[in-house]
Structures are given as structure tokens and as C-alpha cells.
């Protein structure tokens, strides 16, 4: 009985760390070395986009930006969000109720001890933020909570 218990426990432990829970390595259209990214980005941009960091809440000027235009990836200029989908979530980060389809990719992150859906640029893999299902109910119900430092705003002409 003792051997059976040890065997079952061993099987359980190995199954909990199986391939399904490991992040698969993605390939992106824009690939640069760490030193190339560091040369292109500021320290904070590099920390957020390449090291999956988070900027301090209410620190981004884009949080209060109400101009018409488009938000692109600071790393590669891929269009990510439209100004008409931006709203004030009160969280301190620029928030959108939807992304530009195909330009944002998703993965699972459990750095805080629970699963969250992480968002990154589908072109360069830059970390953008996370998406939650507590957004505006009258539209998509989603809140794309994005680090402003990972975005560049291009005003509508």
C-alpha cells in the first residue's frame, strides 16, 4: 500500500508539471537581441516590453489622452488599439474594450499566484499588459489594461 501511494504521488507530481503548463516559445516577425532592444527603448520601456514589467499606475500621460487616433506598439509600430475603443476604467492604466484583431497575442501568466491573460504584441512579442472580463458591459465586457509606456499614440490627421 505504501509503494502504491508513493507511485501515485510521483505520477501526480510529474503530471502537474507537464508540457501543457509550460509556455511554448513563440516566433515573431520582428526579432532583436536584448542589446538591440536596450538601444532602441528607454529603461522603463525595456522593463515593460521585454521583461514583462508594469509601470506605476497613473504615471502614463496616455491614461488621460482623449484625442482621436491609434495606439501602436512602442517596439515595432504595429497598430494595437483604436482611440474609439479607449475608456476610463479608473485603474490608472490606459484601458480599451477591444484590440485590433490579429495584432495582439495572448498567453497565460500566473506570476501573482493566479492565472491572468497576458497581452503582447503579435509582431514583436512586446509585453503590453493584461485583459480582464470586467470591462464595459454595453460593449465587449473586456478591459484591456495596458501599460502606457508600451504604446505610442499617433493622432488622426
Short mmCIF file of C-alpha atoms in Angstrom, two decimals:
data_model
loop_
_atom_site.label_atom_id
_atom_site.label_comp_id
_atom_site.label_asym_id
_atom_site.label_seq_id
_atom_site.Cartn_x
_atom_site.Cartn_y
_atom_site.Cartn_z
CA UNK A 1 0.00 0.00 0.00
CA UNK A 2 2.86 2.35 0.87
CA UNK A 3 4.53 1.70 -2.52
CA UNK A 4 1.25 2.35 -4.32
CA UNK A 5 0.82 5.66 -2.52
CA UNK A 6 4.36 6.72 -3.40
CA UNK A 7 3.84 5.69 -7.02
CA UNK A 8 0.57 7.65 -7.30
CA UNK A 9 2.11 10.69 -5.64
CA UNK A 10 5.08 10.56 -8.04
CA UNK A 11 2.79 10.30 -11.08
CA UNK A 12 0.70 13.20 -9.80
CA UNK A 13 3.73 15.44 -9.26
CA UNK A 14 5.17 14.78 -12.70
CA UNK A 15 1.80 15.33 -14.38
CA UNK A 16 1.34 18.70 -12.67
CA UNK A 17 4.48 19.95 -14.37
CA UNK A 18 3.70 18.54 -17.79
CA UNK A 19 4.22 20.12 -21.18
CA UNK A 20 0.71 21.59 -21.21
CA UNK A 21 1.68 24.03 -18.47
CA UNK A 22 4.97 25.17 -19.99
CA UNK A 23 4.90 28.29 -22.14
CA UNK A 24 5.64 27.47 -25.72
CA UNK A 25 8.31 29.58 -27.39
CA UNK A 26 6.67 31.83 -29.96
CA UNK A 27 8.28 33.15 -33.11
CA UNK A 28 7.68 36.79 -34.03
CA UNK A 29 8.17 38.74 -37.27
CA UNK A 30 10.35 41.31 -35.51
CA UNK A 31 13.22 39.71 -33.60
CA UNK A 32 16.07 41.64 -31.98
CA UNK A 33 18.80 40.85 -29.50
CA UNK A 34 18.49 42.11 -25.94
CA UNK A 35 21.17 44.74 -26.61
CA UNK A 36 19.32 45.93 -29.75
CA UNK A 37 16.11 46.34 -27.71
CA UNK A 38 18.02 48.19 -24.97
CA UNK A 39 19.50 50.59 -27.54
CA UNK A 40 16.04 51.31 -29.02
CA UNK A 41 13.97 51.61 -25.83
CA UNK A 42 14.22 53.67 -22.65
CA UNK A 43 14.93 51.77 -19.44
CA UNK A 44 11.22 51.75 -18.48
CA UNK A 45 10.09 50.75 -21.98
CA UNK A 46 12.60 47.89 -21.96
CA UNK A 47 11.48 46.81 -18.47
CA UNK A 48 7.81 46.65 -19.51
CA UNK A 49 8.04 45.46 -23.12
CA UNK A 50 10.90 42.98 -22.83
CA UNK A 51 10.94 41.99 -19.12
CA UNK A 52 7.14 41.87 -18.61
CA UNK A 53 7.22 44.66 -16.05
CA UNK A 54 4.45 47.06 -15.06
CA UNK A 55 4.60 50.83 -14.93
CA UNK A 56 3.27 52.63 -11.87
CA UNK A 57 -0.48 53.34 -12.00
CA UNK A 58 -1.47 56.86 -13.14
CA UNK A 59 2.07 57.53 -14.45
CA UNK A 60 1.30 57.42 -18.18
CA UNK A 61 0.17 60.58 -19.99
CA UNK A 62 -1.76 58.26 -22.34
CA UNK A 63 -4.10 57.37 -19.48
CA UNK A 64 -5.81 60.77 -19.88
CA UNK A 65 -5.38 61.07 -23.64
CA UNK A 66 -8.75 61.77 -25.31
CA UNK A 67 -7.53 62.58 -28.83
CA UNK A 68 -8.66 60.60 -31.86
CA UNK A 69 -6.05 58.32 -33.34
CA UNK A 70 -4.39 54.96 -33.00
CA UNK A 71 -2.16 53.35 -30.38
CA UNK A 72 0.78 51.39 -31.78
CA UNK A 73 3.45 49.18 -30.21
CA UNK A 74 6.42 51.21 -28.96
CA UNK A 75 8.71 48.36 -30.04
CA UNK A 76 7.65 47.88 -33.66
CA UNK A 77 4.82 50.35 -34.55
CA UNK A 78 2.19 47.63 -35.02
CA UNK A 79 -1.32 49.16 -34.65
CA UNK A 80 -2.84 47.69 -31.46
CA UNK A 81 -5.80 49.79 -30.27
CA UNK A 82 -8.10 52.49 -31.67
CA UNK A 83 -8.96 55.62 -29.68
CA UNK A 84 -12.71 54.99 -30.08
CA UNK A 85 -12.30 51.79 -28.02
CA UNK A 86 -10.46 53.54 -25.15
CA UNK A 87 -12.33 54.28 -21.92
CA UNK A 88 -11.58 55.41 -18.38
CA UNK A 89 -11.51 52.29 -16.22
CA UNK A 90 -10.30 54.17 -13.15
CA UNK A 91 -7.43 51.70 -12.73
CA UNK A 92 -4.63 54.12 -13.63
CA UNK A 93 -3.64 52.47 -16.90
CA UNK A 94 -4.93 53.11 -20.43
CA UNK A 95 -7.85 50.73 -20.96
CA UNK A 96 -9.57 49.56 -24.12
CA UNK A 97 -12.63 47.38 -24.65
CA UNK A 98 -11.13 45.64 -27.70
CA UNK A 99 -7.90 45.22 -29.62
CA UNK A 100 -7.19 45.42 -33.33
CA UNK A 101 -7.79 41.79 -34.28
CA UNK A 102 -4.71 39.81 -35.20
CA UNK A 103 -2.24 42.36 -33.81
CA UNK A 104 -2.42 41.36 -30.14
CA UNK A 105 -1.45 37.90 -28.95
CA UNK A 106 -2.30 36.24 -25.64
CA UNK A 107 -0.68 33.91 -23.14
CA UNK A 108 -1.30 32.84 -19.56
CA UNK A 109 0.66 34.38 -16.72
CA UNK A 110 0.44 33.25 -13.10
CA UNK A 111 3.18 35.47 -11.63
CA UNK A 112 0.81 36.65 -8.88
CA UNK A 113 -0.25 33.12 -7.92
CA UNK A 114 -3.36 33.01 -10.11
CA UNK A 115 -3.95 32.83 -13.86
CA UNK A 116 -4.23 36.06 -15.82
CA UNK A 117 -4.42 36.57 -19.56
CA UNK A 118 -1.31 38.44 -20.64
CA UNK A 119 -1.32 40.53 -23.81
CA UNK A 120 1.65 41.08 -26.05
CA UNK A 121 2.31 42.49 -29.49
CA UNK A 122 1.78 39.78 -32.08
CA UNK A 123 4.59 41.24 -34.24
CA UNK A 124 7.48 41.68 -31.78
CA UNK A 125 6.25 39.91 -28.63
CA UNK A 126 6.46 43.06 -26.50
CA UNK A 127 4.53 42.81 -23.21
CA UNK A 128 1.54 45.17 -23.19
CA UNK A 129 -0.48 44.32 -20.10
CA UNK A 130 -3.41 42.03 -19.26
CA UNK A 131 -7.03 41.57 -20.29
CA UNK A 132 -9.85 41.10 -17.78
CA UNK A 133 -13.59 40.45 -18.16
CA UNK A 134 -14.71 43.41 -16.03
CA UNK A 135 -14.95 45.97 -18.85
CA UNK A 136 -17.97 47.90 -20.13
CA UNK A 137 -20.99 45.61 -20.33
CA UNK A 138 -22.58 47.71 -23.08
CA UNK A 139 -19.73 46.84 -25.47
CA UNK A 140 -17.44 43.80 -25.16
CA UNK A 141 -17.27 43.38 -21.38
CA UNK A 142 -13.48 43.25 -21.67
CA UNK A 143 -10.85 45.54 -20.12
CA UNK A 144 -7.52 45.55 -21.89
CA UNK A 145 -5.38 47.09 -19.14
CA UNK A 146 -2.28 48.32 -20.98
CA UNK A 147 0.99 49.86 -19.84
CA UNK A 148 1.09 53.28 -21.48
CA UNK A 149 4.87 53.07 -21.80
CA UNK A 150 4.43 50.16 -24.22
CA UNK A 151 2.34 52.32 -26.56
CA UNK A 152 2.93 55.20 -28.92
CA UNK A 153 -0.05 57.37 -29.85
CA UNK A 154 -0.47 58.53 -33.46
CA UNK A 155 -3.11 61.28 -33.76
CA UNK A 156 -5.68 61.09 -36.53
CA UNK A 157 -4.88 63.50 -39.37
#
